[in-house]
Amino acid sequence: MWVRGKRVTRLSRLVAAGETFSMAVEAKAADLADPTILFEDEWLLALDKPAGLPSQGTLASAEANAIAWAQRHVGREVFSVHRLDAGTTGVMIVAKGPGAATTLAAAFREGTVAKRYLAIGSGRLASSGSIDAPLRRSPTPGRWQVAASGGLPARTDYELLGSNGSTLFISAEPQTGRTHQIRVHFAHAGAPLLGDRRYRGPTSVQLPAGGSFVAQRAMLHASRLRVAHPGTGAPLEIVAPLPADFRELVSAFGWPDPT
């Protein structure tokens, strides 16, 4: 249940006159793939999140999401320290205790976490570069856009791993962690992500051997994350293999698998 758009976690919460409620029918867990565990110890759990599974509870479901799955796996409360868009696959870290959560959340907030994403774009880009463009919320709900002035600082470094005509295989390293940053930045640079309908990306691409590939999501994969371990301080690097849709495209275009 949600009140004023916020989920109610305390059953004893009093509701004031005029407040609005929202309730949702749970999505069947069987409709969504489960995450795969990439790493686990007493401090944290690193998941390979599948496409379509939200990071956290939404108005559609409080149970069919990565945090709820992790909580069921661990058998107690776990803590979110960062998010991936529902359509994005790859590395997602969950803290097992409040101490680890505080340390990891600070690392994400302070920009000491190194992240690499892989993306399939459509358009033209230089072989490498940086997209340094501040972002702000769009007037359209659920979207962000490049700010003409002001906005939140946002920078994405990138390198082309392969190209075929206007189809691009991109390695992206965001230096900031803004919502939809990579998707907005590449759309702004003239190379929106394949399947990213929200930011006007194409829905399909022609394959070299004939036929076409129709993207069911924005083609973005969180392939690698490096962070100081919250317990030991030692560097911890987590790698998620390419998901099936990426493997299909990479194979079809003859590009190397960078993972």
Coordinates of C-alpha atoms in Angstrom, one line a residue:
M1 CA 0.0 0.0 0.0
W2 CA 1.1 3.6 -0.8
V3 CA 0.0 6.8 0.8
R4 CA 0.8 10.1 -1.1
G5 CA 3.0 8.0 -3.4
K6 CA 5.1 6.6 -0.6
R7 CA 5.0 3.0 0.4
V8 CA 3.7 2.3 3.9
T9 CA 6.1 0.1 5.9
R10 CA 4.6 0.7 9.3
L11 CA 1.3 -1.0 9.8
S12 CA 0.4 1.3 12.7
R13 CA 0.7 4.5 10.6
L14 CA -2.3 6.7 11.0
V15 CA -4.0 8.1 7.9
A16 CA -5.2 11.7 7.9
A17 CA -8.4 12.9 6.3
G18 CA -7.9 13.7 2.6
E19 CA -4.9 11.4 2.1
T20 CA -5.0 9.2 -0.9
F21 CA -4.2 5.5 -1.0
S22 CA -2.8 3.3 -3.7
M23 CA -2.9 -0.5 -3.7
A24 CA -1.5 -2.9 -6.3
V25 CA -2.1 -6.5 -7.3
E26 CA 1.2 -8.4 -7.1
A27 CA 2.9 -9.5 -10.3
K28 CA 3.5 -13.2 -10.4
A29 CA 7.1 -13.9 -9.5
A30 CA 7.1 -16.6 -12.1
D31 CA 6.6 -14.0 -14.8
L32 CA 10.1 -12.5 -14.1
A33 CA 13.5 -14.2 -14.1
D34 CA 15.3 -14.4 -10.8
P35 CA 18.7 -12.8 -10.3
T36 CA 21.9 -14.8 -10.3
I37 CA 24.3 -14.5 -7.4
L38 CA 27.7 -13.2 -8.5
F39 CA 29.3 -12.8 -5.1
E40 CA 28.2 -13.2 -1.5
D41 CA 29.7 -12.9 2.0
E42 CA 28.6 -11.7 5.4
W43 CA 28.7 -8.1 4.3
L44 CA 27.0 -7.9 0.9
L45 CA 25.3 -9.7 -1.9
A46 CA 26.1 -9.0 -5.6
L47 CA 23.5 -9.9 -8.1
D48 CA 23.3 -10.2 -11.8
K49 CA 19.9 -8.5 -12.3
P50 CA 17.8 -9.8 -15.3
A51 CA 16.0 -7.4 -17.6
G52 CA 12.5 -6.5 -16.5
L53 CA 13.0 -7.0 -12.8
P54 CA 12.8 -3.7 -10.9
S55 CA 15.6 -3.0 -8.4
Q56 CA 13.0 -2.1 -5.7
G57 CA 9.3 -2.3 -5.1
T58 CA 7.1 -0.3 -7.4
L59 CA 3.4 0.5 -7.6
A60 CA 3.0 -2.7 -9.6
S61 CA 4.6 -5.0 -7.0
A62 CA 6.2 -5.0 -3.6
E63 CA 7.5 -8.6 -4.0
A64 CA 8.7 -9.0 -7.6
N65 CA 11.9 -7.0 -7.4
A66 CA 15.6 -7.6 -6.7
I67 CA 15.6 -6.3 -3.1
A68 CA 12.6 -8.5 -2.2
W69 CA 14.3 -11.5 -3.8
A70 CA 17.6 -10.8 -1.9
Q71 CA 15.7 -10.5 1.4
R72 CA 14.0 -13.8 0.8
H73 CA 17.4 -15.3 -0.1
V74 CA 19.2 -13.9 3.0
G75 CA 16.2 -14.5 5.3
R76 CA 16.3 -11.0 6.9
E77 CA 16.2 -7.4 6.0
V78 CA 18.7 -6.2 3.4
F79 CA 19.6 -2.7 2.3
S80 CA 19.6 -1.0 -1.2
V81 CA 22.7 1.1 -1.9
H82 CA 22.1 1.8 -5.6
R83 CA 19.7 1.0 -8.4
L84 CA 19.5 -0.2 -12.0
D85 CA 16.6 0.7 -14.3
A86 CA 14.2 -2.2 -14.6
G87 CA 15.3 -2.9 -18.2
T88 CA 19.0 -2.8 -17.4
T89 CA 20.8 -6.0 -16.7
G90 CA 24.0 -6.7 -14.7
V91 CA 25.7 -6.0 -11.4
M92 CA 23.7 -4.8 -8.5
I93 CA 25.0 -4.8 -5.0
V94 CA 22.8 -5.2 -1.9
A95 CA 24.1 -4.6 1.7
K96 CA 23.3 -7.2 4.3
G97 CA 23.5 -4.9 7.3
P98 CA 23.2 -1.2 8.2
G99 CA 27.0 -0.7 8.6
A100 CA 27.7 -2.1 5.2
A101 CA 24.9 -0.1 3.8
T102 CA 26.2 3.2 5.2
T103 CA 29.7 2.5 3.9
L104 CA 28.6 1.4 0.4
A105 CA 26.0 4.2 0.0
A106 CA 28.7 6.7 0.9
A107 CA 31.0 5.2 -1.8
F108 CA 28.3 5.6 -4.4
R109 CA 27.5 9.1 -3.3
E110 CA 31.1 10.2 -3.2
G111 CA 31.9 8.7 -6.6
T112 CA 34.5 6.2 -5.5
V113 CA 32.7 3.3 -7.1
A114 CA 34.0 2.5 -10.6
K115 CA 31.3 1.3 -13.0
R116 CA 31.4 0.1 -16.6
Y117 CA 28.3 -0.4 -18.7
L118 CA 28.0 -1.9 -22.1
A119 CA 25.5 -0.5 -24.6
I120 CA 24.2 -0.9 -28.1
G121 CA 23.6 2.5 -29.7
S122 CA 22.4 3.8 -33.0
G123 CA 24.0 6.8 -34.7
R124 CA 27.4 8.3 -34.9
L125 CA 30.1 8.8 -32.2
A126 CA 33.8 9.5 -32.1
S127 CA 35.9 6.4 -31.3
S128 CA 36.2 7.7 -27.7
G129 CA 35.3 10.7 -25.7
S130 CA 33.4 12.2 -22.8
I131 CA 29.8 13.5 -22.7
D132 CA 29.8 16.2 -20.1
A133 CA 26.2 17.6 -19.9
P134 CA 24.3 18.4 -16.7
L135 CA 20.9 16.8 -16.3
R136 CA 17.5 17.8 -14.9
R137 CA 14.1 16.3 -14.7
S138 CA 12.1 16.6 -17.8
P139 CA 8.6 18.1 -17.8
T140 CA 7.5 14.7 -19.0
P141 CA 7.1 12.5 -16.0
G142 CA 9.6 9.7 -15.7
R143 CA 12.2 11.3 -17.9
W144 CA 15.4 13.3 -17.6
Q145 CA 17.0 15.7 -20.0
V146 CA 20.1 17.7 -20.6
A147 CA 19.8 21.1 -18.9
A148 CA 20.4 24.2 -20.9
S149 CA 21.6 25.9 -17.7
G150 CA 22.0 24.8 -14.1
G151 CA 21.1 21.1 -13.6
L152 CA 23.0 18.4 -11.9
P153 CA 26.6 17.8 -13.1
A154 CA 26.8 14.6 -15.2
R155 CA 29.7 13.1 -17.1
T156 CA 30.0 9.8 -19.1
D157 CA 33.3 8.6 -20.5
Y158 CA 33.0 6.1 -23.4
E159 CA 34.8 4.0 -25.9
L160 CA 33.6 2.3 -29.1
L161 CA 34.2 -1.4 -28.9
G162 CA 32.8 -2.1 -32.4
S163 CA 30.6 -0.5 -35.1
N164 CA 28.7 -1.6 -38.2
G165 CA 27.2 1.3 -40.1
S166 CA 25.1 3.2 -37.5
T167 CA 25.0 0.3 -35.0
L168 CA 27.5 0.9 -32.2
F169 CA 28.9 -1.3 -29.4
I170 CA 29.8 1.0 -26.6
S171 CA 31.7 0.8 -23.3
A172 CA 30.5 3.6 -21.0
E173 CA 32.0 4.6 -17.6
P174 CA 29.7 7.1 -15.8
Q175 CA 31.7 9.4 -13.6
T176 CA 28.5 10.5 -11.9
G177 CA 25.4 8.6 -11.0
R178 CA 22.4 10.5 -12.2
T179 CA 19.1 8.8 -13.1
H180 CA 19.0 7.6 -16.7
Q181 CA 22.4 9.3 -17.2
I182 CA 23.8 7.0 -19.9
R183 CA 20.5 6.8 -21.8
V184 CA 20.1 10.6 -21.8
H185 CA 23.7 11.3 -22.6
F186 CA 23.9 9.0 -25.7
A187 CA 20.5 10.3 -26.9
H188 CA 21.8 13.8 -26.5
A189 CA 25.0 12.9 -28.4
G190 CA 23.0 11.5 -31.4
A191 CA 23.4 7.8 -30.6
P192 CA 20.3 6.8 -28.5
L193 CA 20.3 3.2 -27.2
L194 CA 18.7 0.5 -29.3
G195 CA 15.3 -0.3 -27.8
D196 CA 15.2 2.8 -25.6
R197 CA 11.7 4.0 -26.6
R198 CA 11.6 6.5 -23.8
Y199 CA 14.5 8.4 -25.3
R200 CA 13.6 7.8 -29.0
G201 CA 16.0 5.0 -29.6
P202 CA 15.2 2.7 -32.6
T203 CA 13.4 -0.5 -31.8
S204 CA 15.2 -2.8 -34.3
V205 CA 18.4 -3.2 -36.2
Q206 CA 19.3 -5.0 -39.5
L207 CA 21.7 -7.9 -39.0
P208 CA 24.7 -8.4 -41.4
A209 CA 23.6 -11.8 -42.5
G210 CA 20.0 -10.8 -43.0
G211 CA 17.0 -10.4 -40.9
S212 CA 16.6 -8.1 -38.0
F213 CA 16.9 -8.0 -34.2
V214 CA 14.0 -6.4 -32.3
A215 CA 15.0 -5.0 -28.9
Q216 CA 12.7 -5.7 -26.0
R217 CA 14.4 -3.2 -23.8
A218 CA 17.0 -0.4 -23.8
M219 CA 20.2 -2.3 -24.6
L220 CA 22.2 -1.4 -21.5
H221 CA 24.2 -3.8 -19.3
A222 CA 26.0 -3.1 -16.0
S223 CA 29.0 -5.3 -16.8
R224 CA 31.6 -4.4 -14.1
L225 CA 31.6 -2.7 -10.7
R226 CA 34.7 -2.1 -8.5
V227 CA 34.3 -0.9 -4.9
A228 CA 36.2 -1.0 -1.6
H229 CA 34.9 -3.9 0.4
P230 CA 32.8 -2.4 3.3
G231 CA 34.4 -4.8 5.8
T232 CA 38.0 -5.1 4.8
G233 CA 38.6 -2.1 2.5
A234 CA 40.2 -4.3 -0.1
P235 CA 39.3 -3.7 -3.7
L236 CA 36.3 -5.8 -4.8
E237 CA 35.5 -6.2 -8.5
I238 CA 32.3 -7.9 -9.7
V239 CA 31.7 -8.8 -13.3
A240 CA 28.4 -9.8 -14.9
P241 CA 28.5 -11.8 -18.2
L242 CA 26.7 -10.6 -21.3
P243 CA 23.0 -11.5 -21.2
A244 CA 21.5 -13.5 -24.0
D245 CA 20.2 -10.5 -26.1
F246 CA 23.7 -8.9 -26.0
R247 CA 25.4 -12.1 -26.9
E248 CA 23.1 -12.5 -29.9
L249 CA 24.0 -9.1 -31.3
V250 CA 27.7 -9.3 -30.5
S251 CA 27.9 -12.6 -32.2
A252 CA 25.8 -11.5 -35.2
F253 CA 28.1 -8.4 -35.8
G254 CA 31.3 -10.4 -35.0
W255 CA 32.4 -8.1 -32.1
P256 CA 34.5 -9.5 -29.3
D257 CA 33.0 -10.1 -25.9
P258 CA 34.7 -7.6 -23.6
T259 CA 33.7 -9.3 -20.4

